[in-house]
Amino acid sequence: MITRMTRYDFMRMGRDTDEFLSRIQELGIVDITRSVKAVDEKSAAMLEEADGIKKRIAWLSKENWMQDEEYASIRSGIAASRQAEEELSHWGEFDPEAIKRLSENGTLLTFYCTSLKKFKPQWSESYALQVIDKDEAHVWYVIAGSTEGFPETAVSAPSTTAAMARKNTAELQAQLDKRVALLKAEDIEALRREYASKLSEIDWYFASKATENAAEQALTVVTGFAPSDDDAALRKEFDAMDIYYLASDASAEDNPPIKLRNNKFVRMFEVLTDMYGRPLYNEFDPTPFISIFFLLFFAMCMGDAGYGIILIIAGQLLKKVKSFAKLAPLVVTLGAGTFVVGFLFHTFFSIDISQWACIPTALKKIMVPATVATYDGTMVLALIVGIVHLCLAMIVKTVYATRNKGFLNSLGTWGWTLLIVGGIAVGAFALAGVIDAALTKIVIIALGCLSAIGIFLLNDLHRNPLKNIGSGLWEAYNTATGLLGDVLSYLRLYALGLAGSMLGFAFNDLAKMALGDGGVNWIFFILIVIIGHTLNIAMAALGAFVHPLRLNFLEFFKNSDYQGTGRKYNPLKNN
């Protein structure tokens, strides 16, 4: 449900609000309206600093050391040193100073590297040529003295030796190891605390910029919202401050922040509500409905008790992973729902358990029958669930339309709800034999007449009746065509469950074929079963997440007139 909010308008003489905002931040309850977030030089620098800390935490966590400039520089030096070592190894070990002295005394040494195909041994007859090294592709050699007329191009004389290059590589590697040790020793938790502190500073700064000055810059006005349950404690704190304030119940026109208050079960599904958007202050909290129907739809799409057990195990393992620990209870809950619905669908790893002798007869009786009136039982169930879901959406729409607009201004909505929900209820009672055919006919006619009055004549009391009729006809066309499509959308619950079951059944068949007479074939049997069902669970879980969201976000929200454009409650506080 949506927590009731109190609006506070704080007024302070003078322009300095720093001390006041610091006290508000310490309380950690009041959401300051941030209508202005000034991206000036100061705030830009603060945001850049916080972003730098966040990036450092990310790459430290992943040990992506290449983002460290010093580490990257040393790595580049090592690569260059190893390349030099490879090139110098062909010239052997020598004294660079000796070569330098020979050059000073007039004995010139010229270095060459020529491909083996081009090298000609007879060159040594005309020049003082000495081969230093060769491999299957090249020859490295030196010519002492004049090289006039020599056909090959000289290479640069080596300034150092391979041994020196190896020593340099070892020194650089030692520096790299030392740098890695320093990086690993950096306290990530301390960085996280620093990041949280920076966010608090930014939040405080933006809150200070959200103030508006009135009375020729002499009076500072700050607007904030806090849960009404905290009124007594907050007013005691505000009374102790050197500040004047007004408190009033927040209204939808104030656009207060939305804080949801649900029990432990429903709270797990608030993350799904936030994926679409929080309700407006005068709307309803859809999370309780999502918690029931998303769980049911997910379980129907998975449709396998064995897969439910796997999800429960996966959820328990996720509790040990810090970044996914908050989602673990939701995964366990979805797994439990999948197990129950999978049992009702009598499917365990794509095996029909309704034939198992170990299942008590009493439990077999509650399983979904294979056919209902010649139609597939799960398909009929999917349509029934869809109709109930849409009827509930229309009831919610009617209740909140009446609360927000008044009964007389929502007669059109009442007309459609009476016609559709009432008609379906009467039809269900008639099929169950609760009421006879004659009474059913009378009730249907009465509902039709009452609904027609609301839909075509009284849908807007402030408009010309002829316009109401035209509007009613257009709405009737849209509702008739749209509602049929909405109901048929729920067939995806049956289709996805069937697809997963058939694919799992195919993997089971492949495993049986691979088993043959047993023996070593058991290995292939186990591999096919594990890999096949793992792939099937992954694909089924993806579809079971996306399509139930669609049914809630599109079909339910559209028919309940849910907008979901509210803003999240975000109090100014110290992180």
Coordinates of C-alpha atoms in Angstrom, one line a residue:
M1 CA 0.0 0.0 0.0
I2 CA 1.0 3.6 -0.4
T3 CA 2.3 5.3 2.8
R4 CA 0.5 8.5 3.6
M5 CA 2.7 11.6 3.5
T6 CA 2.9 14.9 5.3
R7 CA 4.0 18.0 3.5
Y8 CA 6.4 20.3 5.3
D9 CA 7.1 23.9 4.2
F10 CA 10.1 25.2 6.1
M11 CA 10.8 28.9 6.3
R12 CA 14.0 30.4 7.5
M13 CA 15.1 34.0 7.8
G14 CA 18.4 34.6 5.9
R15 CA 19.9 32.7 3.0
D16 CA 22.1 30.2 4.9
T17 CA 20.4 26.8 5.0
D18 CA 23.5 24.7 5.5
E19 CA 23.0 24.0 9.2
F20 CA 19.3 23.3 8.7
L21 CA 19.8 20.8 5.8
S22 CA 22.5 19.1 7.8
R23 CA 20.0 18.5 10.6
I24 CA 17.5 17.2 8.0
Q25 CA 20.1 14.8 6.7
E26 CA 20.8 13.5 10.1
L27 CA 17.1 12.7 10.6
G28 CA 17.1 10.7 7.3
I29 CA 13.4 10.8 6.9
V30 CA 12.4 14.0 5.0
D31 CA 12.4 13.9 1.2
I32 CA 13.4 17.4 0.0
T33 CA 11.8 18.3 -3.3
R34 CA 14.6 18.5 -5.8
S35 CA 12.9 20.6 -8.4
V36 CA 16.2 22.1 -9.4
K37 CA 19.5 20.1 -9.7
A38 CA 22.0 22.8 -10.6
V39 CA 24.8 21.3 -12.7
D40 CA 27.3 24.1 -12.0
E41 CA 31.0 23.8 -11.8
K42 CA 30.9 22.6 -8.2
S43 CA 28.3 20.0 -8.7
A44 CA 29.9 18.8 -11.9
A45 CA 33.2 18.4 -10.1
M46 CA 31.5 16.5 -7.2
L47 CA 29.8 14.2 -9.7
E48 CA 33.0 13.5 -11.6
E49 CA 34.8 12.7 -8.3
A50 CA 32.1 10.3 -7.2
D51 CA 32.1 8.7 -10.7
G52 CA 35.8 8.2 -10.5
I53 CA 35.5 6.4 -7.1
K54 CA 32.7 4.2 -8.5
K55 CA 34.8 3.2 -11.5
R56 CA 37.8 2.5 -9.3
I57 CA 35.6 0.2 -7.1
A58 CA 34.4 -1.6 -10.2
W59 CA 37.8 -2.4 -11.7
L60 CA 39.3 -3.2 -8.4
S61 CA 36.5 -5.7 -7.9
K62 CA 37.2 -7.2 -11.3
E63 CA 41.0 -7.0 -10.9
N64 CA 41.1 -5.2 -14.2
W65 CA 44.5 -3.7 -13.6
M66 CA 45.0 -2.4 -17.1
Q67 CA 42.9 0.7 -16.1
D68 CA 45.6 1.7 -13.7
E69 CA 48.0 4.0 -15.6
E70 CA 51.2 2.9 -13.8
Y71 CA 50.3 -0.8 -14.2
A72 CA 49.6 -0.3 -18.0
S73 CA 52.9 1.6 -18.4
I74 CA 54.9 -1.1 -16.7
R75 CA 53.2 -3.8 -18.8
S76 CA 54.1 -1.8 -22.0
G77 CA 57.7 -1.6 -20.8
I78 CA 57.8 -5.3 -20.2
A79 CA 56.5 -6.1 -23.7
A80 CA 59.0 -3.7 -25.3
S81 CA 61.8 -5.2 -23.2
R82 CA 60.9 -8.8 -24.2
Q83 CA 60.8 -7.8 -27.9
A84 CA 64.2 -6.2 -27.6
E85 CA 65.5 -9.3 -25.8
E86 CA 64.3 -11.5 -28.7
E87 CA 65.9 -9.2 -31.3
L88 CA 69.2 -8.9 -29.4
S89 CA 69.5 -12.7 -28.8
H90 CA 70.6 -13.1 -32.5
W91 CA 73.8 -11.0 -32.0
G92 CA 75.1 -13.1 -29.1
E93 CA 76.8 -11.7 -26.0
F94 CA 79.3 -8.8 -26.7
D95 CA 80.7 -5.7 -25.0
P96 CA 79.0 -2.5 -26.5
E97 CA 81.9 -0.5 -25.2
A98 CA 84.4 -2.6 -27.2
I99 CA 82.4 -1.9 -30.4
K100 CA 82.4 1.8 -29.5
R101 CA 86.2 1.8 -29.1
L102 CA 86.8 -0.1 -32.4
S103 CA 84.7 2.6 -34.1
E104 CA 86.8 5.4 -32.5
N105 CA 90.0 3.6 -33.7
G106 CA 88.7 3.6 -37.3
T107 CA 87.4 0.0 -37.4
L108 CA 83.8 0.3 -38.5
L109 CA 81.4 -2.6 -37.8
T110 CA 78.2 -2.7 -39.9
F111 CA 75.3 -5.0 -38.9
Y112 CA 73.0 -6.8 -41.3
C113 CA 70.0 -9.1 -41.2
T114 CA 69.1 -10.7 -44.5
S115 CA 66.7 -13.4 -45.5
L116 CA 68.2 -16.8 -46.0
K117 CA 67.2 -16.9 -49.7
K118 CA 69.0 -13.6 -50.5
F119 CA 72.1 -14.3 -48.5
K120 CA 75.1 -15.4 -50.6
P121 CA 78.1 -17.1 -48.9
Q122 CA 80.5 -15.7 -51.6
W123 CA 80.1 -12.2 -50.1
S124 CA 82.7 -13.2 -47.6
E125 CA 85.3 -13.3 -50.4
S126 CA 84.9 -9.6 -51.1
Y127 CA 84.1 -8.3 -47.6
A128 CA 85.3 -9.0 -44.0
L129 CA 82.0 -10.7 -43.2
Q130 CA 81.2 -12.8 -40.1
V131 CA 77.9 -14.7 -39.7
I132 CA 76.7 -14.3 -36.1
D133 CA 73.4 -16.3 -36.2
K134 CA 70.9 -17.9 -38.6
D135 CA 67.6 -19.6 -38.5
E136 CA 65.3 -21.1 -41.2
A137 CA 64.4 -17.7 -42.5
H138 CA 67.2 -15.1 -41.8
V139 CA 70.9 -14.7 -41.4
W140 CA 72.5 -12.1 -39.0
Y141 CA 76.0 -11.1 -39.8
V142 CA 78.6 -8.3 -39.4
I143 CA 81.0 -6.7 -41.9
A144 CA 84.2 -5.1 -40.6
G145 CA 85.6 -2.1 -42.5
S146 CA 84.3 -0.8 -45.8
T147 CA 80.9 -1.9 -47.2
E148 CA 81.1 0.1 -50.4
G149 CA 79.1 -1.6 -53.1
F150 CA 77.5 -4.1 -50.7
P151 CA 73.9 -4.8 -52.0
E152 CA 72.1 -5.2 -48.7
T153 CA 70.8 -2.4 -46.3
A154 CA 72.4 -2.3 -42.9
V155 CA 70.3 -2.4 -39.6
S156 CA 70.9 -0.4 -36.5
A157 CA 73.8 -1.5 -34.4
P158 CA 72.6 -3.0 -31.1
S159 CA 73.2 -0.6 -28.2
T160 CA 72.9 -3.3 -25.5
T161 CA 72.9 -7.1 -25.2
A162 CA 70.2 -9.8 -24.7
A163 CA 71.4 -10.4 -21.1
M164 CA 71.0 -6.7 -20.3
A165 CA 67.5 -6.8 -21.8
R166 CA 66.6 -9.9 -19.7
K167 CA 67.8 -8.1 -16.6
N168 CA 65.7 -5.1 -17.5
T169 CA 62.6 -7.4 -18.1
A170 CA 63.1 -9.0 -14.7
E171 CA 63.3 -5.6 -13.0
L172 CA 60.2 -4.4 -14.7
Q173 CA 58.4 -7.6 -13.7
A174 CA 59.4 -7.0 -10.1
Q175 CA 57.9 -3.5 -10.3
L176 CA 54.7 -4.9 -11.8
D177 CA 54.3 -7.5 -9.1
K178 CA 54.8 -4.8 -6.5
R179 CA 52.2 -2.6 -8.2
V180 CA 49.7 -5.5 -8.2
A181 CA 50.3 -6.2 -4.5
L182 CA 49.6 -2.5 -3.8
L183 CA 46.4 -2.5 -5.8
K184 CA 45.2 -5.7 -4.2
A185 CA 45.9 -4.2 -0.8
E186 CA 43.6 -1.2 -1.5
D187 CA 40.6 -1.3 0.7
I188 CA 37.5 -1.7 -1.5
E189 CA 35.2 -1.3 1.5
A190 CA 36.8 2.0 2.4
L191 CA 36.3 3.2 -1.2
R192 CA 32.6 2.1 -0.9
R193 CA 32.2 4.2 2.3
E194 CA 33.9 7.1 0.6
Y195 CA 31.6 6.8 -2.4
A196 CA 28.5 6.7 -0.1
S197 CA 29.8 9.8 1.7
K198 CA 30.3 11.6 -1.7
L199 CA 26.7 10.7 -2.6
S200 CA 25.5 12.2 0.6
E201 CA 27.4 15.4 -0.1
I202 CA 26.0 15.6 -3.6
D203 CA 22.4 15.0 -2.3
W204 CA 22.9 17.7 0.3
Y205 CA 24.2 20.1 -2.3
F206 CA 21.3 19.5 -4.7
A207 CA 18.8 19.8 -1.8
S208 CA 20.4 23.2 -0.9
K209 CA 20.0 24.3 -4.5
A210 CA 16.3 23.3 -4.4
T211 CA 15.5 26.1 -2.0
E212 CA 13.7 29.2 -3.3
N213 CA 14.2 32.6 -1.9
A214 CA 11.2 34.9 -1.3
A215 CA 10.7 38.3 0.3
E216 CA 13.6 39.9 -1.5
Q217 CA 16.0 37.1 -0.7
A218 CA 15.4 37.4 3.0
L219 CA 13.3 34.3 3.5
T220 CA 14.4 30.8 2.4
V221 CA 11.6 28.3 1.8
V222 CA 12.2 24.5 1.6
T223 CA 9.5 21.9 0.8
G224 CA 9.8 18.4 2.0
F225 CA 7.8 15.3 2.5
A226 CA 7.9 12.6 5.2
P227 CA 5.7 9.6 6.2
S228 CA 2.7 10.7 8.3
D229 CA 3.6 8.0 10.9
D230 CA 6.7 10.0 11.8
D231 CA 4.8 13.3 12.4
A232 CA 5.1 13.4 16.2
A233 CA 8.8 12.7 16.2
L234 CA 9.6 15.1 13.4
R235 CA 7.5 17.9 14.8
K236 CA 9.4 17.6 18.1
E237 CA 12.7 17.9 16.2
F238 CA 11.5 20.8 14.1
D239 CA 10.1 22.6 17.1
A240 CA 13.6 22.4 18.7
M241 CA 15.1 24.1 15.6
D242 CA 15.4 27.8 14.9
I243 CA 12.9 27.5 12.0
Y244 CA 9.2 28.2 11.2
Y245 CA 7.4 25.4 9.4
L246 CA 3.9 24.5 8.1
A247 CA 2.7 20.9 8.1
S248 CA -0.3 19.6 6.1
D249 CA -1.5 16.3 4.7
A250 CA 0.0 15.8 1.3
S251 CA -2.3 15.7 -1.7
A252 CA -2.0 14.3 -5.2
E253 CA -1.5 17.9 -6.5
D254 CA 1.6 18.2 -4.4
N255 CA 3.1 15.2 -6.2
P256 CA 4.6 13.7 -3.1
P257 CA 7.2 10.9 -3.3
I258 CA 5.8 7.4 -3.0
K259 CA 6.9 5.1 -0.3
L260 CA 5.4 1.6 -0.4
R261 CA 4.5 -0.3 2.7
N262 CA 3.9 -4.0 2.3
N263 CA 4.4 -7.3 4.2
K264 CA 7.5 -9.4 3.7
F265 CA 6.0 -11.5 0.9
V266 CA 4.7 -8.7 -1.2
R267 CA 7.8 -6.6 -0.6
M268 CA 9.9 -9.1 -2.6
F269 CA 7.9 -8.0 -5.7
E270 CA 8.4 -4.3 -5.3
V271 CA 11.4 -4.5 -7.6
L272 CA 8.9 -5.5 -10.4
T273 CA 6.7 -2.6 -9.7
D274 CA 9.7 -0.2 -9.9
M275 CA 10.5 -1.7 -13.3
Y276 CA 7.3 -0.1 -14.6
G277 CA 7.0 2.9 -12.3
R278 CA 5.6 3.8 -8.8
P279 CA 2.0 4.8 -8.5
L280 CA 0.8 8.3 -8.2
Y281 CA -0.3 9.4 -4.8
N282 CA -4.0 8.9 -5.6
E283 CA -3.5 5.6 -7.4
F284 CA -3.3 2.1 -6.0
D285 CA -0.2 0.1 -5.2
P286 CA -0.2 -2.8 -7.8
T287 CA 2.5 -4.8 -5.9
P288 CA 0.0 -7.0 -4.0
F289 CA -1.6 -8.0 -7.3
I290 CA 1.7 -8.5 -9.0
S291 CA 2.9 -10.7 -6.1
I292 CA 0.0 -13.1 -6.6
F293 CA -0.4 -13.1 -10.4
F294 CA 3.3 -12.8 -11.4
L295 CA 4.0 -15.8 -9.2
L296 CA 1.1 -17.8 -10.6
F297 CA 2.0 -16.9 -14.2
F298 CA 5.7 -17.6 -13.8
A299 CA 4.8 -21.0 -12.3
M300 CA 2.4 -21.8 -15.1
C301 CA 5.0 -20.9 -17.8
M302 CA 7.6 -23.1 -16.1
G303 CA 5.0 -25.8 -15.3
D304 CA 7.4 -28.4 -14.0
A305 CA 7.8 -29.5 -10.3
G306 CA 11.4 -30.6 -11.0
Y307 CA 12.3 -27.2 -12.3
G308 CA 10.8 -25.7 -9.2
I309 CA 13.2 -27.7 -7.0
I310 CA 16.1 -26.5 -9.2
L311 CA 15.0 -22.8 -8.7
I312 CA 14.7 -23.3 -5.0
I313 CA 18.3 -24.7 -4.8
A314 CA 19.5 -21.8 -7.1
G315 CA 17.8 -19.3 -4.8
Q316 CA 19.5 -20.8 -1.7
L317 CA 22.9 -20.5 -3.5
L318 CA 22.3 -16.9 -4.5
K319 CA 22.0 -16.0 -0.8
K320 CA 25.8 -16.6 -0.6
V321 CA 26.5 -14.1 -3.5
K322 CA 26.5 -10.6 -2.1
S323 CA 25.3 -8.8 -5.2
F324 CA 22.3 -11.2 -5.7
A325 CA 21.4 -11.8 -2.1
K326 CA 18.4 -9.5 -2.2
L327 CA 16.9 -11.4 -5.1
A328 CA 17.5 -14.8 -3.5
P329 CA 14.1 -14.9 -1.6
L330 CA 12.2 -14.0 -4.7
V331 CA 13.9 -16.8 -6.7
V332 CA 13.1 -19.3 -3.9
T333 CA 9.5 -18.1 -3.8
L334 CA 9.2 -18.5 -7.6
G335 CA 10.7 -22.0 -7.3
A336 CA 8.2 -23.0 -4.6
G337 CA 5.3 -21.7 -6.7
T338 CA 6.7 -23.6 -9.7
F339 CA 6.9 -26.8 -7.7
V340 CA 3.3 -26.5 -6.6
V341 CA 1.9 -25.6 -10.0
G342 CA 4.1 -28.2 -11.7
F343 CA 2.7 -30.9 -9.3
L344 CA -0.8 -29.8 -10.2
F345 CA 0.2 -30.1 -13.8
H346 CA 1.5 -33.6 -12.9
T347 CA 4.9 -32.9 -14.5
F348 CA 8.3 -33.6 -13.0
F349 CA 11.3 -33.0 -15.4
S350 CA 8.8 -33.5 -18.3
I351 CA 7.6 -36.9 -16.9
D352 CA 3.9 -37.4 -16.3
I353 CA 3.7 -38.2 -12.5
S354 CA 0.0 -38.9 -12.6
Q355 CA 0.9 -42.4 -13.6
W356 CA 3.2 -43.0 -10.6
A357 CA 1.8 -45.5 -8.1
C358 CA 3.7 -43.7 -5.2
I359 CA 1.4 -40.7 -5.6
P360 CA -1.6 -41.0 -3.3
T361 CA -5.0 -41.1 -5.0
A362 CA -6.2 -38.0 -3.0
L363 CA -3.4 -35.9 -4.5
K364 CA -4.0 -37.2 -8.0
K365 CA -7.6 -35.9 -7.7
I366 CA -6.4 -32.3 -7.3
M367 CA -4.2 -32.4 -10.4
V368 CA -5.4 -30.5 -13.5
P369 CA -7.3 -33.0 -15.7
A370 CA -5.9 -33.6 -19.2
T371 CA -9.0 -32.3 -20.9
V372 CA -12.0 -30.1 -19.8
A373 CA -15.0 -30.4 -22.2
T374 CA -12.7 -31.8 -24.9
Y375 CA -10.2 -29.0 -24.5
D376 CA -6.8 -29.2 -23.0
G377 CA -7.0 -28.7 -19.2
T378 CA -4.1 -26.3 -18.9
M379 CA -5.4 -24.2 -21.8
V380 CA -8.8 -23.8 -20.1
L381 CA -7.1 -22.9 -16.8
A382 CA -5.0 -20.2 -18.5
L383 CA -8.1 -18.6 -20.0
I384 CA -9.9 -18.8 -16.7
V385 CA -7.0 -17.2 -14.8
G386 CA -6.8 -14.5 -17.5
I387 CA -10.5 -13.7 -17.2
V388 CA -10.2 -13.4 -13.4
H389 CA -7.1 -11.2 -13.8
L390 CA -8.9 -8.8 -16.1
C391 CA -12.0 -8.8 -14.0
L392 CA -10.0 -7.9 -11.0
A393 CA -8.3 -5.1 -12.9
M394 CA -11.7 -3.6 -13.9
I395 CA -12.9 -3.8 -10.3
V396 CA -9.8 -2.0 -9.1
K397 CA -10.3 0.6 -11.8
T398 CA -13.9 1.2 -10.7
V399 CA -13.1 1.5 -7.0
Y400 CA -10.4 4.1 -7.6
A401 CA -12.3 6.0 -10.2
T402 CA -15.1 6.3 -7.6
R403 CA -12.7 7.4 -4.9
N404 CA -11.0 10.0 -7.0
K405 CA -13.8 11.3 -9.2
G406 CA -16.9 10.5 -7.2
F407 CA -19.7 8.0 -7.9
L408 CA -21.6 10.2 -10.3
N409 CA -18.6 11.0 -12.4
S410 CA -17.6 7.4 -12.8
L411 CA -20.9 5.9 -14.0
G412 CA -19.4 5.0 -17.3
T413 CA -16.8 2.9 -15.6
W414 CA -19.4 1.3 -13.4
G415 CA -21.4 0.4 -16.5
W416 CA -18.6 -1.5 -18.1
T417 CA -17.7 -3.3 -14.8
L418 CA -21.3 -4.3 -14.3
L419 CA -21.6 -5.6 -17.8
I420 CA -18.4 -7.6 -18.0
V421 CA -17.6 -8.6 -14.5
G422 CA -21.3 -9.0 -13.6
G423 CA -22.0 -11.0 -16.8
I424 CA -19.1 -13.3 -16.2
A425 CA -20.1 -13.9 -12.6
V426 CA -23.7 -14.7 -13.6
G427 CA -22.5 -17.0 -16.3
A428 CA -20.2 -18.8 -13.9
F429 CA -23.1 -19.3 -11.4
A430 CA -25.3 -20.6 -14.2
L431 CA -22.7 -23.1 -15.3
A432 CA -22.3 -24.3 -11.7
G433 CA -26.0 -24.8 -11.4
V434 CA -26.4 -22.2 -8.6
I435 CA -29.1 -20.3 -10.5
D436 CA -31.5 -21.7 -13.2
A437 CA -31.8 -20.6 -16.8
A438 CA -34.9 -18.4 -16.2
L439 CA -33.3 -16.4 -13.4
T440 CA -30.0 -16.1 -15.4
K441 CA -31.9 -14.5 -18.3
I442 CA -33.6 -12.0 -16.0
V443 CA -30.3 -11.0 -14.3
I444 CA -28.5 -10.7 -17.6
I445 CA -31.2 -8.4 -19.0
A446 CA -31.2 -6.2 -15.9
L447 CA -27.4 -5.9 -15.9
G448 CA -27.4 -5.1 -19.6
C449 CA -30.0 -2.3 -19.2
L450 CA -28.2 -0.8 -16.2
S451 CA -24.8 -1.0 -17.9
A452 CA -26.2 0.6 -21.1
I453 CA -27.5 3.6 -19.2
G454 CA -24.0 4.2 -17.6
I455 CA -22.1 3.4 -20.8
F456 CA -24.1 5.4 -23.4
L457 CA -26.1 8.0 -21.5
L458 CA -24.3 8.9 -18.2
N459 CA -20.6 8.4 -19.0
D460 CA -20.1 12.2 -18.6
L461 CA -22.8 14.2 -16.8
H462 CA -21.4 17.5 -18.0
R463 CA -21.7 16.6 -21.7
N464 CA -24.4 16.6 -24.3
P465 CA -26.3 13.2 -24.2
L466 CA -25.8 12.8 -28.0
K467 CA -22.0 13.1 -27.5
N468 CA -22.3 10.6 -24.7
I469 CA -23.9 8.1 -27.0
G470 CA -21.3 8.6 -29.7
S471 CA -18.5 8.3 -27.1
G472 CA -20.2 5.2 -25.7
L473 CA -20.4 3.5 -29.1
W474 CA -16.7 4.2 -29.8
E475 CA -15.7 2.9 -26.4
A476 CA -17.9 -0.2 -27.0
Y477 CA -16.1 -0.9 -30.2
N478 CA -12.6 -0.5 -28.6
T479 CA -13.6 -2.6 -25.6
A480 CA -15.1 -5.4 -27.5
T481 CA -12.1 -5.8 -29.8
G482 CA -9.4 -5.0 -27.2
L483 CA -10.9 -7.2 -24.5
L484 CA -11.0 -10.3 -26.7
G485 CA -7.3 -9.8 -27.6
D486 CA -6.5 -9.3 -23.9
V487 CA -8.1 -12.6 -22.9
L488 CA -6.4 -14.5 -25.7
S489 CA -3.0 -13.1 -24.6
Y490 CA -3.2 -15.4 -21.6
L491 CA -2.9 -18.4 -23.9
R492 CA 0.8 -17.7 -23.8
L493 CA 0.8 -19.2 -20.3
Y494 CA -0.4 -22.5 -21.8
A495 CA 1.8 -22.2 -24.9
L496 CA 5.0 -21.6 -22.9
G497 CA 4.3 -24.3 -20.5
L498 CA 3.6 -26.7 -23.3
A499 CA 6.7 -25.7 -25.2
G500 CA 8.9 -26.3 -22.2
S501 CA 7.3 -29.6 -21.4
M502 CA 7.6 -30.9 -25.0
L503 CA 11.3 -29.8 -25.2
G504 CA 12.1 -31.5 -21.9
F505 CA 10.2 -34.6 -23.2
A506 CA 12.3 -34.6 -26.3
F507 CA 15.5 -34.5 -24.3
N508 CA 14.3 -37.4 -22.2
D509 CA 13.6 -39.4 -25.4
L510 CA 17.1 -38.6 -26.7
A511 CA 18.6 -39.7 -23.4
K512 CA 16.6 -43.0 -23.5
M513 CA 17.8 -43.6 -27.1
A514 CA 21.4 -43.0 -26.1
L515 CA 21.1 -45.3 -23.1
G516 CA 20.4 -48.4 -25.2
D517 CA 21.5 -51.5 -23.4
G518 CA 23.2 -49.5 -20.6
G519 CA 26.9 -50.0 -19.8
V520 CA 29.0 -47.0 -20.8
N521 CA 26.0 -45.4 -22.4
W522 CA 24.8 -44.3 -19.0
I523 CA 27.4 -41.5 -19.2
F524 CA 25.7 -40.2 -22.4
F525 CA 22.3 -40.6 -20.8
I526 CA 23.3 -38.5 -17.8
L527 CA 25.0 -35.8 -20.0
I528 CA 22.0 -35.5 -22.3
V529 CA 19.6 -35.2 -19.3
I530 CA 21.7 -32.6 -17.5
I531 CA 22.6 -30.5 -20.4
G532 CA 19.2 -30.7 -22.1
H533 CA 17.2 -29.8 -19.0
T534 CA 19.7 -27.1 -18.0
L535 CA 19.1 -25.4 -21.4
N536 CA 15.4 -25.9 -21.1
I537 CA 15.3 -24.4 -17.6
A538 CA 17.3 -21.4 -18.9
M539 CA 15.0 -20.8 -21.8
A540 CA 11.8 -21.5 -19.9
A541 CA 12.9 -19.1 -17.0
L542 CA 13.5 -16.3 -19.5
G543 CA 10.1 -16.7 -21.1
A544 CA 8.5 -17.2 -17.6
F545 CA 9.9 -13.8 -16.5
V546 CA 9.2 -11.7 -19.6
H547 CA 5.7 -12.9 -20.5
P548 CA 4.1 -12.7 -17.0
L549 CA 5.6 -9.1 -16.7
R550 CA 3.8 -8.3 -20.0
L551 CA 0.5 -9.7 -18.8
N552 CA 0.8 -7.5 -15.7
F553 CA 2.2 -4.4 -17.3
L554 CA 0.0 -4.3 -20.3
E555 CA -3.2 -6.3 -19.8
F556 CA -3.7 -5.6 -16.1
F557 CA -2.4 -2.1 -16.0
K558 CA -4.4 -1.0 -19.1
N559 CA -7.7 -2.4 -17.8
S560 CA -7.1 -1.0 -14.3
D561 CA -6.1 2.4 -15.7
Y562 CA -2.8 2.4 -13.8
Q563 CA -0.4 5.2 -14.8
G564 CA 2.7 4.4 -12.7
T565 CA 4.3 7.9 -13.1
G566 CA 5.0 8.5 -9.4
R567 CA 8.4 9.3 -8.0
K568 CA 10.2 7.2 -5.5
Y569 CA 10.6 8.3 -1.9
N570 CA 14.2 9.3 -1.5
P571 CA 14.9 11.0 1.9
L572 CA 17.9 13.2 2.5
K573 CA 20.1 11.2 4.7
N574 CA 23.6 10.1 5.5
N575 CA 24.5 6.9 3.7

